[in-house]
Amino acid sequence: MEDWRKSPSSFTAFSVPPLLWLLAFFLFPLAIVWLYSFGENVSLVDIETTWTPDNYIRIFQPEIISLFWRTLWLTVITTVICLVTGFLVALVIATAKPKWKPLLLLVIMLPFWTNLLIRTYALLNILGTRGRLNDGLKWLWEGTNKVLNAIGLEGLIGAKFIPIQFLGTQGGVIFGLVYIMLPFSVLPIYSALERLDKSYLEASMDLGAGQIRTFFYVLVPMVMTGVITAAIITFVPTLGQFLTPDLLGRGQVDMIANVIERQFKKANDWPFGSALSLFLLYITFILLAIRSIYDARQSRREKI
Amino acid sequence: MKSFSQQAISRRKLLKGASAIGISMTIPAALRAQGGKLNFYNWDTYIGEDTVTDFEASSGIKVQYDLYADNDELFSKLKGGNPGYDLIIPTNDYVERMLISDMLLPIDHSKIPNLKNVNPQFMDAAFDPGRKYSIAYMWGTLGIGYRKSAVDGIPDSWSDILASDKYSNRIAVLGDAQSNLQMALKAMGKSLNDWSDENIAAAEAMILKQKPHITAFAPDNGQDLLLAGEVDLAMEWNGDILQAMDEDDDIGYVVPKEGSMLWQDALCIPKGAKNIDNAHAMINYILDAKVGASIAEFIFYATPNNAAKEHLGADYLENPAVFPNDETIALCEPSVFPGQEIVRKIDEAWTRIKSAG
């Protein structure tokens, strides 16, 4: 590829369609949402942009703030779990024999072939108190109890099997979010690992660093860009999830997107919903800005 | 109204005969006038199995049939301007919202001879006096679905679900704010349309206190939770529980003794409809005795169509979950649209409930 500065006309020709696309389907709708966020409901169907700051002020009600914190907390936990698990999975795939790689990648991609709603209902079936997972645990419990009874240790593991409650808890929601987001964190880390020159690892080992030191001081820093990309594309969509809290959380562990969804439907309060959506967007921007500041510092340090 | 179906058969036969012997036939003018299209926007599984195809065959009108999941989806779609629907079925309080917002077209009763089949009680309503804009389609109640073998007696009070730890962690309630707060008002013996600030606060406090005992705020899938054995009591619409009762004999339905919400879905023609005559034809077709009976038999909601009842059996007509007795109905009220101000207060109360814990 030539430098674009050398052939500006072909660059322009190629960049116009995507720019128009961005303008028509991203910036224009976003501008409408932005106008709505400074609006007021004047009737059930009409919104007037009166430049009122009310919708933004309403965000600072304690219950909304506490939902934002809960959302942030669940998202951070989900992202961390996804990165750690994703890293290990990516490592396994990257170091697998070449003939296995396509198959392993396919296994990661496979869930995408089924609709998210159907996968969530499948999880409901597995994780319920009368679900398949608890059925399995009950079977194990009964077996163990029989053995214990036979050797005269009655009641050691309780008199009755108590199913574990996964649904309607924060744990259940985190499980569901990790399940949905994991492929998104595996793929960028995998591609970073694939591009990695393995001779660096050999050099590190040859120079006397152990497995663990090589991993943390050579491997991880070298694929850091992949990890950060994975973190961002896991974190940002997780912030906006509402289906998982609704179904796996059974409405007991709402996230902020549940409130936003209600504003556009039940509550019929599009201005407030718009303000909340944009607030979420601002949080994302701030996080991305922090990242680029960090990047800039890194590269400056490297130059020195 | 046998004539419709007879016409259908004869017309189909005629066309068949015509094509068989290779001559062209002139379609009767009355039928030709009815050709064209109809964009019908309805709830999921809310019409007879063959109603739409039979209507197409008998009228020559091509029906584009689309589905929505709830009133809010319908309202949001039409809010920015009708994208082309000719016939919709909103619930009474949304008919009200749409009337306030001037989103409906008047219905010409003279074009719907089958209106004579409709129970006169349903030919007037507070939300649409004289039924100028809406024709009753189905009606029902909100109540408690329960697993007979798991409850102690019949859980016939809203307090069992909203103000008691008796069935702790075996309870599902609806996922929407308004119905929950309204049933809390009913549990306190108040009108479900009395949205004073004290009432909202009291209802909010009741549900907030009950929250640890509630297993799920179910987005309209309480019947599934009941069937799966995840809960033993569920606040649900009678039609949903009836479908569960069909699958499992151990499930019952009761309208609590404090009374409940009485709802009615109505056929309406939204403003901006292009095929107004065809929409009238479809309304007339649905109100036909036999067609009405086949719809009611399939979806098992209570029909306001008196003529249709003559074609229906005792398992439907004498089912208390479909038709509650008169004393129960006397305690029930239709929900009135409270206005945007109150809707906002209800939603804010709900956010406080949902963010707790």
XYZ file of C-alpha atoms in Angstrom:
661
model
C 0.000 0.000 0.000
C 1.309 3.420 -0.938
C 1.331 6.311 1.435
C -1.978 8.115 1.076
C -0.190 11.449 0.849
C 1.229 10.374 -2.507
C -2.141 9.679 -4.123
C -4.755 11.855 -2.411
C -7.334 11.419 -5.185
C -7.611 7.644 -4.851
C -7.626 8.051 -1.087
C -10.558 10.431 -1.361
C -12.385 8.108 -3.733
C -12.071 5.222 -1.315
C -12.897 7.173 1.813
C -16.060 8.905 0.625
C -18.451 5.905 0.847
C -17.491 4.934 4.396
C -17.569 8.561 5.498
C -21.041 9.015 4.023
C -22.121 5.801 5.730
C -20.781 7.073 9.041
C -22.516 10.391 8.554
C -25.885 8.942 7.586
C -26.111 6.051 10.012
C -24.023 7.139 12.970
C -23.475 10.880 13.281
C -26.909 11.944 12.051
C -28.893 9.632 14.396
C -26.521 10.531 17.218
C -27.194 14.214 16.579
C -30.922 13.534 16.879
C -30.369 11.717 20.173
C -28.235 14.648 21.319
C -31.035 17.100 20.478
C -33.586 14.874 22.257
C -31.408 14.847 25.365
C -31.988 18.598 25.699
C -35.695 18.223 25.013
C -38.972 18.000 26.855
C -42.069 15.908 26.236
C -44.700 18.400 25.092
C -47.251 15.673 24.364
C -47.251 11.887 24.247
C -45.687 11.919 20.812
C -43.866 15.243 20.423
C -40.549 16.279 21.849
C -39.416 19.878 21.781
C -35.769 20.793 22.099
C -35.842 23.480 24.763
C -32.153 23.185 25.762
C -33.181 22.269 29.277
C -30.449 20.627 31.362
C -33.127 18.748 33.375
C -32.534 15.384 31.744
C -28.858 15.496 32.667
C -29.603 16.706 36.187
C -31.967 13.760 36.652
C -29.049 11.371 36.051
C -27.641 12.408 39.421
C -30.520 10.944 41.402
C -29.040 8.459 43.884
C -30.803 5.435 42.388
C -29.519 6.173 38.883
C -25.998 6.723 40.180
C -26.131 3.478 42.126
C -27.280 1.664 38.962
C -24.346 3.217 37.087
C -21.967 1.947 39.766
C -23.498 -1.511 39.650
C -23.203 -1.513 35.851
C -19.580 -0.405 36.005
C -18.757 -2.990 38.652
C -20.397 -5.877 36.765
C -18.705 -4.744 33.555
C -15.239 -4.515 35.107
C -15.566 -7.970 36.691
C -16.833 -9.411 33.404
C -13.982 -7.817 31.451
C -11.320 -9.077 33.858
C -12.683 -12.637 33.786
C -12.958 -12.501 29.992
C -9.359 -11.271 29.628
C -7.837 -13.877 31.923
C -9.839 -16.759 30.447
C -9.540 -15.332 26.947
C -5.777 -15.076 27.254
C -5.451 -18.713 28.294
C -7.793 -19.917 25.547
C -5.956 -17.818 22.956
C -2.644 -19.218 24.177
C -3.909 -22.772 23.800
C -5.124 -22.105 20.266
C -1.974 -20.234 19.246
C 0.298 -23.006 20.458
C -1.840 -25.845 19.101
C -0.739 -27.909 16.100
C -1.588 -26.084 12.836
C -4.131 -28.709 11.799
C -6.130 -28.130 14.989
C -6.187 -24.342 14.832
C -9.096 -23.895 12.387
C -11.178 -26.362 14.378
C -10.466 -24.647 17.709
C -11.275 -21.247 16.223
C -14.486 -22.679 14.841
C -15.457 -23.875 18.306
C -15.004 -20.300 19.580
C -17.036 -18.862 16.712
C -19.773 -21.502 16.770
C -22.067 -19.839 19.364
C -22.415 -16.835 17.025
C -24.410 -19.027 14.661
C -27.265 -19.082 17.136
C -29.280 -16.036 18.106
C -28.369 -14.418 21.430
C -31.919 -14.733 22.746
C -31.974 -18.478 22.090
C -28.597 -18.941 23.759
C -29.854 -16.985 26.766
C -32.945 -19.177 27.035
C -30.687 -22.231 26.834
C -28.704 -20.822 29.762
C -31.973 -20.313 31.673
C -32.714 -23.993 31.158
C -29.270 -25.006 32.392
C -28.885 -22.650 35.338
C -32.405 -22.742 36.859
C -33.017 -24.131 40.332
C -34.705 -27.031 38.549
C -32.237 -26.727 35.673
C -29.888 -29.273 34.171
C -26.879 -28.139 36.198
C -28.718 -28.514 39.508
C -30.091 -31.869 38.275
C -26.508 -33.013 37.794
C -25.463 -31.721 41.213
C -28.439 -33.444 42.799
C -27.478 -36.716 41.155
C -23.926 -36.356 42.509
C -25.271 -35.450 45.945
C -27.518 -38.509 46.044
C -24.672 -40.780 45.004
C -22.334 -39.353 47.625
C -25.032 -39.559 50.266
C -25.616 -43.229 49.496
C -21.934 -43.989 49.900
C -21.780 -41.977 53.131
C -24.838 -43.760 54.501
C -23.271 -47.124 53.672
C -20.168 -46.289 55.695
C -22.223 -44.906 58.536
C -21.731 -41.186 58.042
C -25.385 -40.145 57.674
C -26.172 -36.507 57.235
C -22.585 -35.388 56.720
C -23.546 -33.348 53.643
C -26.944 -32.262 54.893
C -30.257 -34.046 55.101
C -31.604 -32.706 51.826
C -30.156 -31.459 48.558
C -30.483 -27.671 48.335
C -30.272 -26.450 44.746
C -27.789 -23.670 44.124
C -29.375 -20.432 43.007
C -27.555 -19.030 39.985
C -30.312 -16.991 38.400
C -31.375 -13.664 39.839
C -27.959 -13.118 41.415
C -24.978 -10.980 40.418
C -23.017 -14.191 39.872
C -25.587 -15.415 37.370
C -25.501 -12.141 35.460
C -21.684 -12.118 35.384
C -21.711 -15.719 34.154
C -24.101 -14.783 31.348
C -22.099 -11.703 30.368
C -18.816 -13.651 30.320
C -20.473 -16.340 28.223
C -21.610 -13.778 25.656
C -18.442 -11.678 25.579
C -15.693 -14.318 25.798
C -15.250 -14.844 22.023
C -14.724 -11.108 21.623
C -11.766 -11.178 23.982
C -10.226 -14.395 22.643
C -9.905 -13.294 19.023
C -7.824 -10.069 19.386
C -5.468 -11.736 21.862
C -5.160 -14.734 19.570
C -4.250 -12.595 16.572
C -1.621 -10.739 18.645
C -0.149 -14.059 19.768
C -0.095 -15.321 16.170
C 1.878 -12.277 15.026
C 4.375 -12.666 17.865
C 7.887 -13.674 16.843
C 8.492 -16.829 18.871
C 12.257 -16.286 18.797
C 11.886 -13.609 21.488
C 10.560 -16.238 23.852
C 13.408 -18.588 22.987
C 15.898 -15.760 23.515
C 14.403 -15.013 26.912
C 14.630 -18.662 27.966
C 18.155 -18.979 26.565
C 19.226 -15.975 28.586
C 18.116 -17.686 31.748
C 14.569 -16.427 32.422
C 12.189 -19.112 33.629
C 8.805 -19.972 32.129
C 6.957 -17.640 34.448
C 9.302 -14.698 34.007
C 9.249 -15.140 30.245
C 5.467 -15.160 30.335
C 5.062 -11.997 32.403
C 8.071 -9.971 31.257
C 8.270 -10.923 27.571
C 5.059 -12.511 26.298
C 2.448 -10.370 28.044
C 4.037 -6.972 27.281
C 4.457 -7.935 23.637
C 0.796 -8.810 23.137
C -0.428 -5.938 25.306
C -2.003 -4.127 22.321
C -4.110 -7.209 21.633
C -5.114 -7.413 25.285
C -6.119 -3.754 25.388
C -8.155 -4.125 22.198
C -9.827 -7.170 23.726
C -10.518 -5.221 26.914
C -12.181 -2.386 25.002
C -14.355 -4.528 22.770
C -15.437 -6.556 25.783
C -15.992 -3.604 28.088
C -17.946 -1.269 25.817
C -20.744 -3.638 24.674
C -21.061 -5.100 28.174
C -21.891 -1.638 29.528
C -25.028 -1.596 27.376
C -26.439 -5.061 28.071
C -30.078 -5.288 29.131
C -31.228 -8.725 28.002
C -28.918 -10.639 30.348
C -29.930 -8.734 33.514
C -33.561 -9.092 32.480
C -33.492 -12.861 31.924
C -30.509 -14.324 33.790
C -30.762 -11.618 36.463
C -34.536 -12.142 36.596
C -35.000 -8.409 36.888
C -33.285 -8.461 40.286
C -29.896 -7.186 39.076
C -30.790 -4.390 36.669
C -28.078 -2.543 34.805
C -28.304 0.992 33.445
C -29.422 -0.160 29.980
C -32.596 -1.554 31.534
C -33.496 1.964 32.647
C -32.658 3.326 29.190
C -34.808 0.699 27.482
C -37.741 1.572 29.754
C -37.481 5.269 28.855
C -37.951 4.474 25.172
C -40.806 2.044 25.787
C -42.873 1.885 29.001
C -41.968 5.267 30.447
C -42.228 6.998 27.059
C -39.548 9.485 28.132
C -37.212 9.701 25.159
C -35.421 12.886 26.341
C -34.304 11.260 29.609
C -33.439 8.016 27.782
C -31.322 10.013 25.326
C -29.494 11.811 28.134
C -28.744 8.476 29.839
C -27.493 6.932 26.575
C -25.204 9.861 25.916
C -23.934 9.792 29.492
C -22.950 6.149 28.912
C -21.247 7.242 25.705
C -19.316 9.959 27.557
C -18.064 7.414 30.084
C -16.801 5.275 27.214
C -15.104 8.298 25.606
C -13.397 9.208 28.856
C -12.073 5.676 29.226
C -10.802 5.678 25.636
C -9.191 9.078 26.208
C -7.393 7.771 29.295
C -6.155 4.911 27.179
C -4.746 7.139 24.452
C -3.069 9.386 27.012
C -1.476 6.265 28.472
C -0.433 5.158 24.969
C 1.103 8.527 24.230
C 3.099 8.412 27.453
C 4.250 4.879 26.698
C 5.566 5.828 23.274
C 7.285 8.903 24.677
C 8.979 6.739 27.294
C 10.051 4.297 24.598
C 11.673 7.095 22.593
C 13.719 8.132 25.598
C -72.663 -14.752 8.579
C -72.338 -17.865 6.524
C -72.314 -15.959 3.271
C -68.648 -15.077 3.606
C -67.337 -18.587 3.822
C -69.742 -19.831 1.201
C -68.559 -17.138 -1.127
C -65.026 -18.205 -0.440
C -65.700 -21.752 -1.463
C -67.673 -20.852 -4.497
C -65.088 -18.363 -5.641
C -62.246 -20.784 -5.179
C -64.219 -23.434 -7.063
C -65.025 -21.014 -9.820
C -61.408 -20.038 -10.294
C -60.359 -23.660 -10.249
C -62.974 -24.521 -12.832
C -62.011 -21.551 -14.923
C -58.364 -22.442 -15.051
C -59.197 -26.072 -15.690
C -61.150 -25.416 -18.801
C -59.012 -22.508 -19.780
C -61.563 -19.744 -19.958
C -61.438 -16.464 -18.114
C -64.185 -15.607 -15.705
C -65.306 -12.240 -14.575
C -64.942 -11.877 -10.834
C -68.074 -10.371 -9.271
C -67.729 -6.623 -8.893
C -68.319 -6.715 -5.148
C -65.343 -8.970 -4.632
C -63.121 -7.168 -7.056
C -63.659 -3.936 -5.217
C -62.295 -5.575 -2.104
C -59.021 -6.721 -3.655
C -55.766 -5.080 -2.728
C -53.718 -5.146 0.428
C -54.046 -4.977 4.183
C -51.169 -4.384 6.587
C -52.221 -6.029 9.823
C -50.088 -5.462 12.932
C -50.976 -7.806 15.788
C -49.644 -9.423 18.968
C -47.893 -12.769 18.635
C -50.206 -15.860 18.756
C -53.262 -13.673 18.985
C -55.429 -14.855 16.105
C -56.869 -18.150 14.824
C -54.570 -20.544 13.013
C -56.212 -20.017 9.615
C -57.976 -16.688 10.138
C -55.619 -14.666 7.958
C -55.343 -17.164 5.096
C -59.099 -17.787 5.102
C -59.719 -14.059 4.976
C -57.329 -13.738 2.040
C -59.101 -16.532 0.198
C -62.581 -15.164 0.785
C -61.862 -11.503 0.103
C -59.020 -11.536 -2.384
C -57.186 -9.108 -0.114
C -53.506 -9.806 0.364
C -52.635 -9.539 4.058
C -49.197 -8.486 5.232
C -49.154 -9.783 8.815
C -46.623 -8.384 11.298
C -46.184 -9.010 15.017
C -45.363 -6.929 18.063
C -44.477 -8.068 21.561
C -46.179 -5.376 23.623
C -48.148 -2.139 23.532
C -45.033 -0.069 23.997
C -43.461 -1.499 20.893
C -46.643 -0.691 18.974
C -46.821 2.821 20.391
C -43.121 3.539 19.738
C -43.486 2.346 16.126
C -46.481 4.573 15.443
C -45.256 7.530 17.478
C -43.044 8.924 14.756
C -45.726 8.443 12.082
C -47.545 5.354 10.848
C -45.072 3.254 8.823
C -47.972 1.794 6.820
C -50.189 -0.267 9.106
C -53.929 -0.481 8.426
C -55.126 -2.468 11.417
C -53.753 -2.712 14.974
C -54.916 -4.179 18.293
C -53.831 -1.989 21.227
C -55.035 -2.485 24.813
C -57.600 -0.062 26.282
C -55.200 2.351 27.990
C -53.126 2.537 24.821
C -56.260 3.187 22.787
C -56.630 6.108 25.171
C -53.033 7.253 24.637
C -53.503 7.035 20.895
C -56.751 8.977 21.031
C -55.114 11.715 23.106
C -52.323 11.838 20.549
C -54.777 11.844 17.617
C -53.326 8.663 16.135
C -56.538 6.783 15.249
C -59.092 7.035 12.454
C -62.831 6.778 13.139
C -64.409 3.432 12.341
C -67.498 3.455 10.107
C -69.983 1.202 11.904
C -72.167 0.967 8.796
C -69.381 -0.948 7.035
C -69.316 -3.580 9.787
C -72.680 -5.409 9.762
C -71.264 -8.037 12.133
C -71.172 -5.475 14.934
C -74.616 -6.882 15.779
C -72.775 -9.967 17.117
C -70.919 -7.965 19.752
C -72.176 -7.992 23.321
C -73.857 -4.556 23.797
C -71.809 -4.090 26.994
C -68.742 -3.735 24.801
C -70.314 -1.172 22.475
C -69.476 1.638 24.845
C -66.429 2.325 26.982
C -65.015 5.108 29.095
C -61.826 5.152 27.022
C -63.747 5.474 23.746
C -67.361 6.645 24.198
C -69.625 5.072 21.573
C -66.694 2.994 20.298
C -66.094 5.409 17.439
C -62.414 4.479 17.188
C -62.056 0.983 18.588
C -63.929 -2.328 18.371
C -63.559 -4.859 21.192
C -61.461 -7.881 20.173
C -60.744 -9.866 23.352
C -60.777 -9.155 27.066
C -59.359 -10.663 30.208
C -57.930 -10.211 33.673
C -54.652 -10.068 35.514
C -54.430 -12.682 38.243
C -52.351 -15.287 40.014
C -51.285 -18.485 38.321
C -50.266 -21.122 40.849
C -49.086 -24.711 41.198
C -51.951 -26.473 42.977
C -49.789 -29.092 44.712
C -47.364 -26.514 46.092
C -49.703 -23.979 47.670
C -51.710 -24.008 50.850
C -55.319 -23.541 49.738
C -55.920 -21.131 46.897
C -53.621 -18.070 46.976
C -56.521 -15.715 46.358
C -55.051 -12.481 47.686
C -52.581 -10.040 46.158
C -50.948 -10.019 49.599
C -49.826 -13.618 49.015
C -47.622 -12.324 46.238
C -46.878 -8.749 47.286
C -46.957 -8.551 51.070
C -46.102 -11.898 52.636
C -43.115 -14.175 53.110
C -45.331 -17.265 53.060
C -44.205 -18.175 49.549
C -40.776 -16.589 49.826
C -38.608 -17.112 46.759
C -41.348 -18.988 44.894
C -42.923 -15.883 43.382
C -42.793 -14.310 39.942
C -44.348 -10.923 39.243
C -44.693 -9.052 35.968
C -41.709 -7.072 34.764
C -43.511 -3.781 34.287
C -43.829 -1.027 36.836
C -47.431 0.014 36.364
C -49.118 -3.389 36.763
C -47.073 -4.174 39.865
C -47.840 -0.895 41.585
C -51.487 -1.212 40.576
C -51.786 -4.664 42.149
C -50.084 -3.317 45.271
C -52.813 -0.648 45.355
C -55.423 -3.404 44.996
C -53.809 -5.321 47.870
C -54.297 -2.193 49.995
C -57.944 -2.074 48.952
C -57.504 1.011 46.791
C -58.489 1.781 43.246
C -55.800 0.886 40.757
C -56.291 4.241 39.091
C -55.734 6.287 42.244
C -52.226 7.628 41.668
C -51.897 10.048 44.556
C -48.332 10.590 45.771
C -49.051 8.765 49.045
C -50.448 5.798 47.136
C -47.419 5.597 44.852
C -45.113 5.790 47.878
C -47.078 3.118 49.759
C -47.120 0.774 46.751
C -43.406 1.361 46.210
C -42.664 0.555 49.851
C -44.725 -2.635 49.659
C -42.859 -4.006 46.643
C -39.483 -2.854 47.933
C -40.133 -4.762 51.152
C -41.292 -7.807 49.202
C -38.356 -7.761 46.764
C -36.186 -10.283 48.672
C -39.076 -12.770 48.562
C -39.668 -12.338 44.832
C -37.785 -14.782 42.642
C -38.268 -13.020 39.338
C -39.527 -9.840 37.748
C -40.522 -11.791 34.682
C -40.726 -10.000 31.344
C -44.013 -11.727 30.421
C -42.646 -15.260 30.916
C -44.111 -15.979 34.350
C -46.065 -18.911 32.910
C -42.807 -20.523 31.735
C -41.284 -20.162 35.199
C -44.435 -21.710 36.656
C -44.319 -24.619 34.209
C -40.619 -25.235 34.821
C -41.230 -25.358 38.573
C -38.958 -22.372 39.188
C -41.805 -20.587 40.983
C -45.146 -21.677 42.442
C -47.007 -18.365 42.123
C -46.984 -15.970 39.213
C -48.682 -12.638 38.584
C -49.758 -13.074 34.984
C -52.391 -12.399 32.313
C -55.115 -15.038 32.304
C -54.476 -16.110 28.699
C -50.842 -16.895 29.445
C -51.739 -18.998 32.468
C -54.493 -20.746 30.494
C -51.899 -21.868 27.976
C -49.823 -23.254 30.861
C -52.927 -24.950 32.328
C -53.382 -26.632 28.975
C -49.942 -28.220 29.339
C -50.044 -29.016 33.051
C -53.120 -30.011 35.089
C -51.417 -28.980 38.314
C -51.649 -25.299 37.418
C -54.569 -23.100 38.435
C -55.587 -19.477 37.977
C -57.398 -17.143 40.338
C -58.473 -13.529 40.229
C -57.671 -12.369 43.777
C -60.511 -11.453 46.110
C -59.441 -7.780 46.223
C -60.209 -7.550 42.521
C -57.852 -6.923 39.684
C -57.305 -5.259 36.369
C -59.781 -5.806 33.595
C -58.227 -5.284 30.180
C -59.610 -5.155 26.705
C -57.774 -5.256 23.394
C -59.456 -3.432 20.568
C -59.283 -3.380 16.784
C -58.247 0.081 15.612
C -57.307 1.766 12.359
C -54.263 4.016 12.824
C -54.025 7.396 11.134
C -52.128 7.195 7.880
C -53.643 3.811 6.969
C -53.820 3.354 3.206
C -56.343 0.509 3.007
C -59.148 1.747 5.201
C -61.931 -0.208 3.474
C -59.943 -3.426 3.727
C -59.373 -2.822 7.425
C -63.148 -2.505 7.876
C -63.594 -5.745 5.911
C -61.129 -7.533 8.202
C -62.855 -6.218 11.338
C -66.178 -7.425 9.960
C -64.643 -10.812 9.137
C -63.187 -11.214 12.649
C -66.577 -10.406 14.182
C -68.261 -13.175 12.182
C -69.736 -15.806 14.538
C -67.783 -18.800 13.245
C -64.562 -16.917 12.633
C -64.806 -15.364 16.104
C -65.375 -18.824 17.574
C -62.360 -20.303 15.790
C -60.151 -17.466 17.055
C -61.415 -17.768 20.651
C -61.012 -21.538 20.572
C -57.398 -21.175 19.502
C -56.145 -18.323 21.683
C -58.463 -18.998 24.649
C -59.118 -15.402 25.621
C -62.634 -14.207 26.431
C -64.478 -12.999 23.370
C -67.002 -10.150 23.430
C -68.674 -11.806 20.434
C -72.021 -13.210 21.653
C -72.789 -14.980 18.369
C -69.426 -16.746 18.484
C -70.208 -18.190 21.908
C -72.947 -20.329 20.354
C -70.237 -22.225 18.492
C -68.055 -22.767 21.554
C -68.016 -25.604 24.068
C -68.360 -25.714 27.844
C -64.604 -26.121 28.409
C -64.297 -22.569 27.131
C -67.582 -20.952 28.173
C -67.667 -22.346 31.700
C -63.969 -21.881 32.394
C -63.619 -19.456 35.340
C -60.141 -18.518 34.185
C -61.606 -17.302 30.887
C -64.868 -15.865 32.214
C -64.612 -14.953 35.917
C -67.952 -14.835 37.760
C -69.865 -11.590 38.027
C -68.906 -10.881 41.658
C -65.231 -11.098 40.756
C -65.688 -8.883 37.718
C -67.506 -6.316 39.838
C -64.293 -5.859 41.866
C -62.135 -5.434 38.793
C -61.392 -2.138 37.086
C -60.010 -1.187 33.714
C -56.740 0.692 33.903
C -57.016 4.330 32.858
C -54.067 6.081 31.236
C -52.806 8.328 34.069
C -50.955 10.908 31.974
C -47.261 11.412 31.267
C -46.538 13.084 34.641
C -47.741 10.047 36.577
C -46.089 7.622 34.179
C -42.808 9.346 35.020
C -43.471 9.074 38.769
C -44.296 5.380 38.369
C -41.087 4.787 36.437
C -39.002 6.643 39.012
C -40.514 4.538 41.798
C -39.694 1.437 39.770
C -36.076 2.528 39.257
C -35.753 2.945 43.034
C -37.178 -0.554 43.560
C -34.933 -2.080 40.916
C -31.728 -0.353 42.046
C -32.116 -1.507 45.649
C -30.188 -4.458 47.061
